[in-house]
Tab-separated table of C-alpha atoms in Angstrom:
chain	number	residue	atom	x	y	z
A	1	UNK	CA	-47.647	24.442	261.302
A	2	UNK	CA	-48.839	24.890	257.494
A	3	UNK	CA	-52.003	23.996	256.949
A	4	UNK	CA	-52.405	24.840	253.400
A	5	UNK	CA	-49.060	23.376	252.232
A	6	UNK	CA	-48.382	23.184	248.755
A	7	UNK	CA	-46.428	20.778	247.537
A	8	UNK	CA	-43.960	19.741	244.198
A	9	UNK	CA	-45.190	16.098	243.535
A	10	UNK	CA	-42.023	15.338	242.060
A	11	UNK	CA	-40.212	16.247	245.383
A	12	UNK	CA	-37.122	13.392	245.572
A	13	UNK	CA	-33.828	13.192	247.198
A	14	UNK	CA	-31.090	15.405	245.425
A	15	UNK	CA	-27.714	15.889	245.436
A	16	UNK	CA	-27.949	18.913	248.123
A	17	UNK	CA	-29.499	16.004	250.679
A	18	UNK	CA	-26.604	13.684	249.593
A	19	UNK	CA	-23.990	16.579	250.140
A	20	UNK	CA	-25.665	17.438	253.633
A	21	UNK	CA	-25.659	13.688	254.321
A	22	UNK	CA	-22.073	13.414	253.480
A	23	UNK	CA	-21.241	16.123	256.191
A	24	UNK	CA	-23.489	14.263	258.769
A	25	UNK	CA	-21.666	11.137	258.009
A	26	UNK	CA	-18.174	12.917	258.616
A	27	UNK	CA	-19.334	14.756	261.852
A	28	UNK	CA	-20.423	10.851	262.978
A	29	UNK	CA	-17.045	9.841	261.949
A	30	UNK	CA	-15.411	12.123	263.748
A	31	UNK	CA	-17.478	11.542	266.813
A	32	UNK	CA	-16.591	7.302	266.562
A	33	UNK	CA	-13.810	6.763	264.006
A	34	UNK	CA	-14.814	3.089	264.329
A	35	UNK	CA	-17.913	4.159	261.747
A	36	UNK	CA	-15.463	3.817	258.820
A	37	UNK	CA	-15.267	-0.159	259.342
A	38	UNK	CA	-19.072	-0.694	258.431
A	39	UNK	CA	-20.031	2.271	256.571
A	40	UNK	CA	-20.007	0.662	253.143
A	41	UNK	CA	-18.760	3.591	251.005
A	42	UNK	CA	-16.471	4.104	248.436
A	43	UNK	CA	-14.767	7.532	247.395
A	44	UNK	CA	-16.864	7.504	244.491
A	45	UNK	CA	-20.169	7.656	246.115
A	46	UNK	CA	-19.415	11.099	246.979
A	47	UNK	CA	-19.627	14.197	244.398
A	48	UNK	CA	-17.884	16.767	245.690
A	49	UNK	CA	-13.931	16.874	245.308
A	50	UNK	CA	-13.388	18.114	248.570
A	51	UNK	CA	-15.421	15.034	250.157
A	52	UNK	CA	-13.626	12.714	248.318
A	53	UNK	CA	-10.278	14.072	249.534
A	54	UNK	CA	-11.516	13.926	253.225
A	55	UNK	CA	-12.891	10.405	253.019
A	56	UNK	CA	-9.912	9.333	250.910
A	57	UNK	CA	-7.581	10.498	253.857
A	58	UNK	CA	-10.291	9.465	256.478
A	59	UNK	CA	-9.451	5.671	255.194
A	60	UNK	CA	-5.789	6.180	255.490
A	61	UNK	CA	-6.022	7.316	259.012
A	62	UNK	CA	-8.309	4.761	260.052
A	63	UNK	CA	-5.959	1.687	258.552
A	64	UNK	CA	-3.152	3.512	260.126
A	65	UNK	CA	-5.147	3.264	263.442
A	66	UNK	CA	-4.613	7.044	264.032
A	67	UNK	CA	-7.508	9.598	265.291
A	68	UNK	CA	-9.411	10.946	262.524
A	69	UNK	CA	-10.532	14.886	263.060
A	70	UNK	CA	-10.142	18.205	261.863
A	71	UNK	CA	-6.787	18.358	262.886
A	72	UNK	CA	-5.408	15.214	261.129
A	73	UNK	CA	-7.422	15.775	258.178
A	74	UNK	CA	-6.271	19.169	257.337
A	75	UNK	CA	-3.241	18.295	255.303
A	76	UNK	CA	-5.468	16.345	252.828
A	77	UNK	CA	-7.838	19.410	251.804
A	78	UNK	CA	-6.512	22.474	249.665
A	79	UNK	CA	-6.048	26.022	251.209
A	80	UNK	CA	-8.849	27.738	249.102
A	81	UNK	CA	-11.844	25.992	247.382
A	82	UNK	CA	-14.073	28.269	245.246
A	83	UNK	CA	-17.791	28.470	245.894
A	84	UNK	CA	-16.775	27.347	249.574
A	85	UNK	CA	-18.171	30.143	251.856
A	86	UNK	CA	-15.402	29.270	253.800
A	87	UNK	CA	-11.658	27.958	253.636
A	88	UNK	CA	-11.771	24.193	253.690
A	89	UNK	CA	-9.727	24.091	257.176
A	90	UNK	CA	-12.463	25.996	258.696
A	91	UNK	CA	-15.068	23.803	256.858
A	92	UNK	CA	-13.481	21.081	258.759
A	93	UNK	CA	-13.459	22.805	262.272
A	94	UNK	CA	-17.342	23.286	261.843
A	95	UNK	CA	-17.686	19.608	260.804
A	96	UNK	CA	-16.119	18.696	264.051
A	97	UNK	CA	-18.453	21.137	266.159
A	98	UNK	CA	-21.039	19.184	264.565
A	99	UNK	CA	-19.687	16.129	265.681
A	100	UNK	CA	-20.080	17.299	269.243
A	101	UNK	CA	-24.101	17.290	268.750
A	102	UNK	CA	-25.370	13.665	270.195
A	103	UNK	CA	-28.371	13.982	267.880
A	104	UNK	CA	-26.544	13.764	264.874
A	105	UNK	CA	-25.322	10.128	265.666
A	106	UNK	CA	-29.330	9.336	265.422
A	107	UNK	CA	-29.278	10.337	261.684
A	108	UNK	CA	-26.282	8.268	260.816
A	109	UNK	CA	-28.135	5.184	259.245
A	110	UNK	CA	-30.539	7.492	257.071
A	111	UNK	CA	-27.490	9.734	255.774
A	112	UNK	CA	-25.509	6.590	254.815
A	113	UNK	CA	-28.689	5.481	252.435
A	114	UNK	CA	-29.192	8.726	251.281
A	115	UNK	CA	-25.273	8.940	250.024
A	116	UNK	CA	-25.463	5.360	248.418
A	117	UNK	CA	-29.159	5.998	246.845
A	118	UNK	CA	-27.599	9.440	245.404
A	119	UNK	CA	-24.484	7.237	244.268
A	120	UNK	CA	-26.412	4.622	242.294
A	121	UNK	CA	-28.556	7.629	240.712
A	122	UNK	CA	-25.425	9.297	239.746
A	123	UNK	CA	-24.229	6.334	237.809
A	124	UNK	CA	-27.728	5.195	236.276
A	125	UNK	CA	-27.711	8.724	235.047
A	126	UNK	CA	-24.296	7.734	233.125
A	127	UNK	CA	-25.536	4.331	232.147
A	128	UNK	CA	-28.284	6.415	230.696
A	129	UNK	CA	-26.398	9.108	228.946
A	130	UNK	CA	-24.259	6.402	227.558
A	131	UNK	CA	-27.354	4.635	226.052
A	132	UNK	CA	-28.064	7.660	224.582
A	133	UNK	CA	-24.883	8.180	222.449
A	134	UNK	CA	-24.797	4.400	221.549
A	135	UNK	CA	-28.285	4.970	220.404
A	136	UNK	CA	-27.348	7.977	217.601
A	137	UNK	CA	-24.146	6.637	216.500
A	138	UNK	CA	-25.472	4.246	214.295
A	139	UNK	CA	-24.609	0.660	214.668
A	140	UNK	CA	-24.865	-2.770	212.936
A	141	UNK	CA	-26.606	-5.408	214.415
A	142	UNK	CA	-23.099	-6.776	215.612
A	143	UNK	CA	-21.757	-3.532	216.739
A	144	UNK	CA	-25.210	-2.782	218.441
A	145	UNK	CA	-25.325	-6.178	220.216
A	146	UNK	CA	-21.926	-5.655	221.586
A	147	UNK	CA	-22.654	-1.978	223.021
A	148	UNK	CA	-26.062	-3.730	224.662
A	149	UNK	CA	-24.217	-6.555	225.942
A	150	UNK	CA	-21.442	-3.932	227.919
A	151	UNK	CA	-24.543	-1.820	229.049
A	152	UNK	CA	-26.194	-4.987	230.623
A	153	UNK	CA	-22.754	-5.605	232.050
A	154	UNK	CA	-22.945	-2.052	233.749
A	155	UNK	CA	-26.265	-2.323	234.949
A	156	UNK	CA	-25.476	-5.889	236.525
A	157	UNK	CA	-22.563	-4.129	238.399
A	158	UNK	CA	-25.052	-1.567	239.454
A	159	UNK	CA	-27.185	-4.260	240.910
A	160	UNK	CA	-24.388	-5.895	242.556
A	161	UNK	CA	-23.167	-2.689	244.319
A	162	UNK	CA	-26.798	-2.025	245.273
A	163	UNK	CA	-26.842	-5.254	247.388
A	164	UNK	CA	-23.377	-4.802	248.682
A	165	UNK	CA	-24.735	-1.372	249.838
A	166	UNK	CA	-28.044	-2.629	251.190
A	167	UNK	CA	-25.821	-5.142	253.733
A	168	UNK	CA	-23.170	-2.425	254.026
A	169	UNK	CA	-23.566	-2.338	258.033
A	170	UNK	CA	-22.852	-5.720	259.977
A	171	UNK	CA	-25.462	-7.028	262.248
A	172	UNK	CA	-23.408	-6.493	264.882
A	173	UNK	CA	-22.539	-2.946	264.249
A	174	UNK	CA	-26.532	-2.524	263.377
A	175	UNK	CA	-27.125	-3.523	266.706
A	176	UNK	CA	-24.568	-1.431	268.940
A	177	UNK	CA	-25.699	1.410	266.911
A	178	UNK	CA	-29.332	1.167	268.349
A	179	UNK	CA	-27.744	-0.242	271.834
A	180	UNK	CA	-25.590	2.841	272.272
A	181	UNK	CA	-28.354	5.384	271.042
A	182	UNK	CA	-30.519	3.897	273.374
A	183	UNK	CA	-28.190	3.999	276.196
A	184	UNK	CA	-27.589	7.545	275.723
A	185	UNK	CA	-31.348	8.779	275.948
A	186	UNK	CA	-31.883	6.503	278.978
A	187	UNK	CA	-34.553	4.443	276.425
A	188	UNK	CA	-35.407	3.142	272.925
A	189	UNK	CA	-35.360	6.049	270.344
A	190	UNK	CA	-38.798	7.008	269.158
A	191	UNK	CA	-41.911	9.061	269.598
A	192	UNK	CA	-43.534	9.275	273.318
A	193	UNK	CA	-46.918	7.483	273.260
A	194	UNK	CA	-49.945	9.370	274.867
A	195	UNK	CA	-51.370	6.098	276.842
A	196	UNK	CA	-49.538	3.674	278.964
A	197	UNK	CA	-52.094	0.730	277.608
A	198	UNK	CA	-51.070	1.148	274.265
A	199	UNK	CA	-47.525	1.200	275.115
A	200	UNK	CA	-48.508	-2.219	277.060
A	201	UNK	CA	-49.876	-3.708	273.970
A	202	UNK	CA	-47.073	-3.162	271.739
A	203	UNK	CA	-44.572	-4.244	274.164
A	204	UNK	CA	-42.828	-1.088	273.300
A	205	UNK	CA	-42.060	2.292	275.412
A	206	UNK	CA	-42.121	4.453	272.578
A	207	UNK	CA	-43.213	4.146	268.493
A	208	UNK	CA	-39.902	3.256	267.493
A	209	UNK	CA	-37.829	5.157	264.861
A	210	UNK	CA	-37.945	2.693	261.630
A	211	UNK	CA	-40.984	1.040	262.336
A	212	UNK	CA	-44.501	1.113	260.323
A	213	UNK	CA	-47.536	0.498	262.586
A	214	UNK	CA	-51.493	-0.176	261.681
A	215	UNK	CA	-54.359	1.048	263.731
A	216	UNK	CA	-57.386	-0.927	263.075
A	217	UNK	CA	-61.162	-0.057	263.870
A	218	UNK	CA	-64.333	0.482	261.847
A	219	UNK	CA	-65.758	3.648	260.972
A	220	UNK	CA	-67.206	5.826	263.953
A	221	UNK	CA	-65.322	3.897	266.746
A	222	UNK	CA	-63.215	6.847	267.139
A	223	UNK	CA	-59.567	5.791	265.634
A	224	UNK	CA	-58.960	9.244	264.171
A	225	UNK	CA	-59.590	10.857	267.785
A	226	UNK	CA	-56.925	8.517	268.924
A	227	UNK	CA	-54.851	9.092	266.123
A	228	UNK	CA	-55.209	13.007	267.058
A	229	UNK	CA	-54.008	12.345	270.720
A	230	UNK	CA	-51.329	10.471	269.665
A	231	UNK	CA	-50.280	13.503	267.356
A	232	UNK	CA	-50.666	15.956	270.023
A	233	UNK	CA	-48.930	14.049	272.575
A	234	UNK	CA	-45.711	13.832	270.301
A	235	UNK	CA	-46.089	17.223	268.935
A	236	UNK	CA	-45.815	18.378	272.839
A	237	UNK	CA	-42.736	16.543	273.189
A	238	UNK	CA	-40.999	17.932	270.520
A	239	UNK	CA	-41.281	15.540	267.924
A	240	UNK	CA	-42.105	16.557	264.237
A	241	UNK	CA	-45.457	14.935	262.987
A	242	UNK	CA	-46.735	15.271	259.687
A	243	UNK	CA	-50.699	14.212	259.491
A	244	UNK	CA	-51.620	12.936	255.703
A	245	UNK	CA	-55.514	12.706	255.790
A	246	UNK	CA	-57.992	12.054	253.347
A	247	UNK	CA	-60.671	12.427	255.735
A	248	UNK	CA	-60.243	15.329	257.715
A	249	UNK	CA	-59.530	19.394	257.733
A	250	UNK	CA	-56.977	20.782	259.613
A	251	UNK	CA	-59.585	23.086	261.172
A	252	UNK	CA	-61.458	19.790	262.187
A	253	UNK	CA	-58.190	18.561	263.486
A	254	UNK	CA	-57.455	21.315	265.459
A	255	UNK	CA	-60.915	21.550	267.242
A	256	UNK	CA	-60.465	17.892	268.290
A	257	UNK	CA	-57.173	18.748	269.679
A	258	UNK	CA	-58.633	21.621	271.784
A	259	UNK	CA	-61.853	19.521	272.931
A	260	UNK	CA	-59.046	16.641	274.163
A	261	UNK	CA	-56.741	19.308	275.965
A	262	UNK	CA	-58.669	21.999	277.094
A	263	UNK	CA	-62.254	20.191	277.626
A	264	UNK	CA	-63.840	22.553	275.358
A	265	UNK	CA	-66.226	20.469	273.204
A	266	UNK	CA	-66.437	20.668	269.509
A	267	UNK	CA	-70.281	22.029	269.459
A	268	UNK	CA	-68.928	25.089	272.028
A	269	UNK	CA	-66.325	25.602	269.150
A	270	UNK	CA	-68.614	25.951	266.405
A	271	UNK	CA	-70.530	28.974	267.935
A	272	UNK	CA	-68.218	30.541	270.489
A	273	UNK	CA	-69.977	33.851	270.802
A	274	UNK	CA	-73.000	32.024	272.266
A	275	UNK	CA	-71.214	28.768	274.212
A	276	UNK	CA	-68.518	29.743	275.340
A	277	UNK	CA	-66.978	32.083	278.029
A	278	UNK	CA	-64.261	34.422	277.367
A	279	UNK	CA	-61.898	32.203	278.988
A	280	UNK	CA	-63.064	29.809	276.934
A	281	UNK	CA	-62.398	31.687	273.777
A	282	UNK	CA	-58.877	32.983	274.977
A	283	UNK	CA	-57.723	29.738	275.597
A	284	UNK	CA	-58.879	28.282	271.954
A	285	UNK	CA	-57.018	31.638	270.331
A	286	UNK	CA	-53.676	30.984	272.612
A	287	UNK	CA	-53.693	27.227	271.736
A	288	UNK	CA	-54.239	28.006	268.076
A	289	UNK	CA	-51.190	30.419	268.029
A	290	UNK	CA	-49.058	27.589	270.377
A	291	UNK	CA	-49.836	25.217	267.640
A	292	UNK	CA	-48.825	27.267	264.583
A	293	UNK	CA	-45.176	27.238	266.177
A	294	UNK	CA	-44.973	23.890	266.565
A	295	UNK	CA	-43.448	21.233	263.679
A	296	UNK	CA	-46.696	19.649	262.965
A	297	UNK	CA	-48.105	19.847	259.343
A	298	UNK	CA	-51.738	18.315	258.507
A	299	UNK	CA	-52.077	17.708	254.746
A	300	UNK	CA	-55.808	17.443	253.332
A	301	UNK	CA	-55.227	14.832	251.133
A	302	UNK	CA	-57.191	14.221	247.631
A	303	UNK	CA	-56.280	11.476	245.076
A	304	UNK	CA	-52.379	11.292	245.926
A	305	UNK	CA	-50.637	7.684	245.462
A	306	UNK	CA	-48.298	6.308	247.998
A	307	UNK	CA	-45.209	7.684	245.987
A	308	UNK	CA	-47.005	11.279	246.626
A	309	UNK	CA	-47.161	10.775	250.387
A	310	UNK	CA	-43.467	9.400	250.666
A	311	UNK	CA	-42.607	12.532	248.884
A	312	UNK	CA	-44.750	14.922	251.147
A	313	UNK	CA	-43.209	13.196	254.060
A	314	UNK	CA	-39.614	13.351	253.104
A	315	UNK	CA	-40.231	17.301	252.256
A	316	UNK	CA	-41.629	17.475	255.756
A	317	UNK	CA	-38.669	15.781	257.568
A	318	UNK	CA	-35.938	17.364	255.839
A	319	UNK	CA	-37.786	20.822	256.487
A	320	UNK	CA	-38.372	20.242	260.189
A	321	UNK	CA	-35.176	18.001	261.229
A	322	UNK	CA	-34.815	18.646	265.143
A	323	UNK	CA	-32.950	15.480	266.323
A	324	UNK	CA	-36.386	14.192	267.233
A	325	UNK	CA	-38.315	10.912	265.905
A	326	UNK	CA	-40.443	12.314	263.167
A	327	UNK	CA	-44.004	10.798	263.571
A	328	UNK	CA	-46.174	10.649	259.873
A	329	UNK	CA	-49.812	9.759	260.014
A	330	UNK	CA	-51.733	8.379	257.305
A	331	UNK	CA	-55.528	8.263	257.373
A	332	UNK	CA	-56.412	5.727	255.614
A	333	UNK	CA	-54.891	3.396	253.503
A	334	UNK	CA	-57.998	2.111	251.902
A	335	UNK	CA	-58.255	5.832	250.111
A	336	UNK	CA	-54.540	5.810	248.893
A	337	UNK	CA	-54.682	6.054	245.253
A	338	UNK	CA	-53.522	2.941	243.932
A	339	UNK	CA	-51.091	2.450	240.990
A	340	UNK	CA	-53.482	-0.208	239.351
A	341	UNK	CA	-57.220	0.393	240.532
A	342	UNK	CA	-57.662	-3.430	238.717
A	343	UNK	CA	-55.324	-4.718	241.389
A	344	UNK	CA	-56.577	-6.622	244.547
A	345	UNK	CA	-56.817	-5.255	247.763
A	346	UNK	CA	-53.984	-7.152	249.186
A	347	UNK	CA	-51.418	-6.231	246.187
A	348	UNK	CA	-52.624	-2.658	246.741
A	349	UNK	CA	-51.860	-2.779	250.451
A	350	UNK	CA	-48.869	-4.428	249.720
A	351	UNK	CA	-47.605	-1.992	247.459
A	352	UNK	CA	-48.444	0.755	249.896
A	353	UNK	CA	-46.971	-1.065	253.325
A	354	UNK	CA	-43.889	-2.026	251.486
A	355	UNK	CA	-43.150	1.959	250.311
A	356	UNK	CA	-43.861	3.476	253.855
A	357	UNK	CA	-41.821	0.958	255.538
A	358	UNK	CA	-39.211	1.678	253.365
A	359	UNK	CA	-39.857	5.540	253.910
A	360	UNK	CA	-39.779	4.634	257.936
A	361	UNK	CA	-36.330	2.911	257.800
A	362	UNK	CA	-35.153	5.468	255.204
A	363	UNK	CA	-35.871	8.388	257.213
A	364	UNK	CA	-35.807	6.909	260.649
A	365	UNK	CA	-39.432	8.348	261.537
A	366	UNK	CA	-42.087	6.283	263.160
A	367	UNK	CA	-44.971	5.717	259.946
A	368	UNK	CA	-48.602	5.246	261.812
A	369	UNK	CA	-51.189	3.809	258.999
A	370	UNK	CA	-54.831	3.731	259.871
A	371	UNK	CA	-56.836	0.936	258.775
A	372	UNK	CA	-60.849	1.037	258.124
A	373	UNK	CA	-62.382	-2.313	258.537
A	374	UNK	CA	-63.932	-3.825	255.977
A	375	UNK	CA	-67.638	-4.654	256.364
A	376	UNK	CA	-67.586	-8.603	256.827
A	377	UNK	CA	-65.933	-8.236	259.915
A	378	UNK	CA	-68.601	-6.679	261.672
A	379	UNK	CA	-71.152	-8.714	260.864
A	380	UNK	CA	-69.700	-11.696	262.424
A	381	UNK	CA	-71.522	-12.866	265.840
A	382	UNK	CA	-68.201	-11.366	267.781
A	383	UNK	CA	-67.293	-8.673	265.837
A	384	UNK	CA	-63.613	-8.055	267.765
A	385	UNK	CA	-61.322	-7.343	265.317
A	386	UNK	CA	-58.903	-10.217	263.920
A	387	UNK	CA	-56.335	-9.931	261.386
A	388	UNK	CA	-58.494	-10.917	258.210
A	389	UNK	CA	-60.403	-7.508	258.806
A	390	UNK	CA	-57.326	-5.322	258.000
A	391	UNK	CA	-57.332	-3.976	254.406
A	392	UNK	CA	-56.150	-6.351	252.172
A	393	UNK	CA	-56.666	-8.916	254.280
A	394	UNK	CA	-54.720	-11.381	256.655
A	395	UNK	CA	-51.562	-11.151	254.740
A	396	UNK	CA	-51.180	-7.663	254.655
A	397	UNK	CA	-49.577	-7.917	258.285
A	398	UNK	CA	-46.312	-8.707	256.262
A	399	UNK	CA	-44.700	-5.281	256.109
A	400	UNK	CA	-46.052	-3.896	259.590
A	401	UNK	CA	-43.901	-4.157	262.445
A	402	UNK	CA	-47.148	-4.080	264.757
A	403	UNK	CA	-50.696	-3.621	264.305
A	404	UNK	CA	-52.998	-2.718	267.199
A	405	UNK	CA	-56.845	-2.774	267.036
A	406	UNK	CA	-59.595	-0.394	268.829
A	407	UNK	CA	-62.852	-1.867	269.674
A	408	UNK	CA	-65.785	-0.227	271.286
A	409	UNK	CA	-68.131	-3.167	272.103
A	410	UNK	CA	-70.817	-0.472	272.935
A	411	UNK	CA	-71.505	0.658	269.523
A	412	UNK	CA	-71.928	-3.136	268.086
A	413	UNK	CA	-74.157	-4.162	271.258
A	414	UNK	CA	-76.350	-1.093	270.352
A	415	UNK	CA	-76.730	-1.964	266.745
A	416	UNK	CA	-78.082	-5.301	267.606
A	417	UNK	CA	-80.234	-4.265	270.239
A	418	UNK	CA	-82.050	-2.377	267.812
A	419	UNK	CA	-82.941	-5.213	265.461
A	420	UNK	CA	-83.056	-8.301	268.499
A	421	UNK	CA	-86.711	-10.131	267.742
A	422	UNK	CA	-86.398	-13.056	269.672
A	423	UNK	CA	-85.128	-14.591	272.802
A	424	UNK	CA	-82.046	-16.420	271.701
A	425	UNK	CA	-81.169	-12.700	269.870
A	426	UNK	CA	-81.023	-11.288	273.454
A	427	UNK	CA	-79.065	-14.081	274.949
A	428	UNK	CA	-76.289	-14.027	272.280
A	429	UNK	CA	-75.928	-10.352	272.780
A	430	UNK	CA	-75.780	-10.785	276.340
A	431	UNK	CA	-73.129	-13.462	275.897
A	432	UNK	CA	-70.873	-11.902	273.227
A	433	UNK	CA	-70.944	-8.099	274.694
A	434	UNK	CA	-71.801	-8.256	278.355
A	435	UNK	CA	-73.574	-5.721	280.181
A	436	UNK	CA	-70.178	-3.171	281.671
A	437	UNK	CA	-69.525	-1.786	277.599
A	438	UNK	CA	-70.417	1.882	278.048
A	439	UNK	CA	-67.578	3.842	277.319
A	440	UNK	CA	-65.099	1.394	277.415
A	441	UNK	CA	-62.906	0.929	274.576
A	442	UNK	CA	-60.670	-2.477	274.169
A	443	UNK	CA	-57.014	-1.850	272.593
A	444	UNK	CA	-55.337	-4.794	271.958
A	445	UNK	CA	-52.851	-6.380	268.875
A	446	UNK	CA	-53.523	-8.619	265.923
A	447	UNK	CA	-49.395	-8.209	265.245
A	448	UNK	CA	-46.460	-7.591	267.736
A	449	UNK	CA	-43.100	-8.261	266.058
A	450	UNK	CA	-41.106	-8.396	269.362
A	451	UNK	CA	-44.061	-8.789	271.906
A	452	UNK	CA	-46.764	-10.449	273.643
A	453	UNK	CA	-49.637	-10.175	271.105
A	454	UNK	CA	-52.088	-11.418	273.340
A	455	UNK	CA	-52.320	-8.568	275.512
A	456	UNK	CA	-55.344	-6.312	275.675
A	457	UNK	CA	-55.790	-3.161	277.453
A	458	UNK	CA	-59.200	-1.092	278.483
A	459	UNK	CA	-59.784	2.837	277.956
A	460	UNK	CA	-62.295	5.239	278.756
A	461	UNK	CA	-63.709	6.967	276.066
A	462	UNK	CA	-65.589	10.346	276.612
A	463	UNK	CA	-67.621	11.244	274.063
A	464	UNK	CA	-67.855	14.691	274.618
A	465	UNK	CA	-64.581	15.754	274.321
A	466	UNK	CA	-63.711	12.700	271.599
A	467	UNK	CA	-60.925	11.296	274.182
A	468	UNK	CA	-59.534	8.381	275.292
A	469	UNK	CA	-58.576	8.410	279.201
A	470	UNK	CA	-56.097	5.975	280.947
A	471	UNK	CA	-57.689	3.572	283.623
A	472	UNK	CA	-53.984	3.553	285.269
A	473	UNK	CA	-52.423	5.741	287.459
A	474	UNK	CA	-49.858	7.807	285.340
A	475	UNK	CA	-46.151	6.625	285.507
A	476	UNK	CA	-43.495	7.531	283.367
A	477	UNK	CA	-43.251	5.136	280.205
A	478	UNK	CA	-39.052	4.199	281.157
A	479	UNK	CA	-40.430	2.482	284.276
A	480	UNK	CA	-43.000	0.508	282.063
A	481	UNK	CA	-40.771	-1.869	280.861
């Protein structure tokens, strides 16, 4: 884990990424030749001549209903290529070996998008070069008009190509890819969820790869504590996790993890020599050492915009590709630097969520965005969260696949009891909150794309250890649905 990571803000998908994506694509094709039917690629989408040759031959073999593998592709490649660390024949064998890894199939969609995106960028670079040449040649108004018209036509073709590539996989094939992947792992591809109550509310056994999730709560209700639990659970199951936090440092996050996992509260950790036994001190040290070996990165953000956050995430995912679905967490949306501060909150929210939804889909990761409630909702007679409390308002739900809320009535009841001045005030408090609210948190949803948004569950909140505890007996998530 790199707690003090430094990043280049212009980190983007490169030709090297496209080369690696092409290798993964060919490995997937060797595993399942039918991928050729719906891949939506052309030979010019590959930059390397070797990959062009492999693709051309794969097309011929597929059209003639012959097997695509290292042996059948070998006649199409040369015996030697400079700069290739092995012979082309050995290269094909290596691709064949890669094809037997079941995790490689999970990366197919992301690999296709990288190949297509870099190919289009390559074409745009050619158009830009052409525009520069036109500008330096010296034209009359007539000839300049013709050149601009020609350039516009090229750009129109690029846009048409983009539309066709985005629709390259048929709906049926897309469904079957997900269906088969789920069957192979005996469940949905995604990040395991720490508490079964959350899985029930979301109507999902995992935080699904490619989905964008939201968590709504007010300041002080414990949404970061709940998030830390989700993060630690994912890490313990081998999933890469990146926490992009505008509020907490890495050290603060680790303190909470130790409190939740080891039952050593944060006050003890601040003064270990006086408040902790030697055994407890050893447990803290061992946990920190274990954590440093896990695919976890905590980045203390300052003034980053959504483009920079997405660049951080892409870089992390590329570096920590384990075959397990990555989890990217942003805390919180209201602190992401907007492109234009003059825009309304709903416009700012829309720009952030559409970019992060695209990131989730492109990288096949699960992305969780924390939302801090606006103050208007907390002043309602019944302060239970609703869609209007999201940053950006009710319309901000559009890009999310699911949005859950965390609600601790205890907090609001205590605040209103302090200012109750009449019998009617006390009656209203009792009517809204009841009596059994101490240490109880409610989990619900304000949007579930493929489930029942009316489901609510309760959790116990152990304030000393800043952790939530299930009220249900432990069961495997696969058996819950």
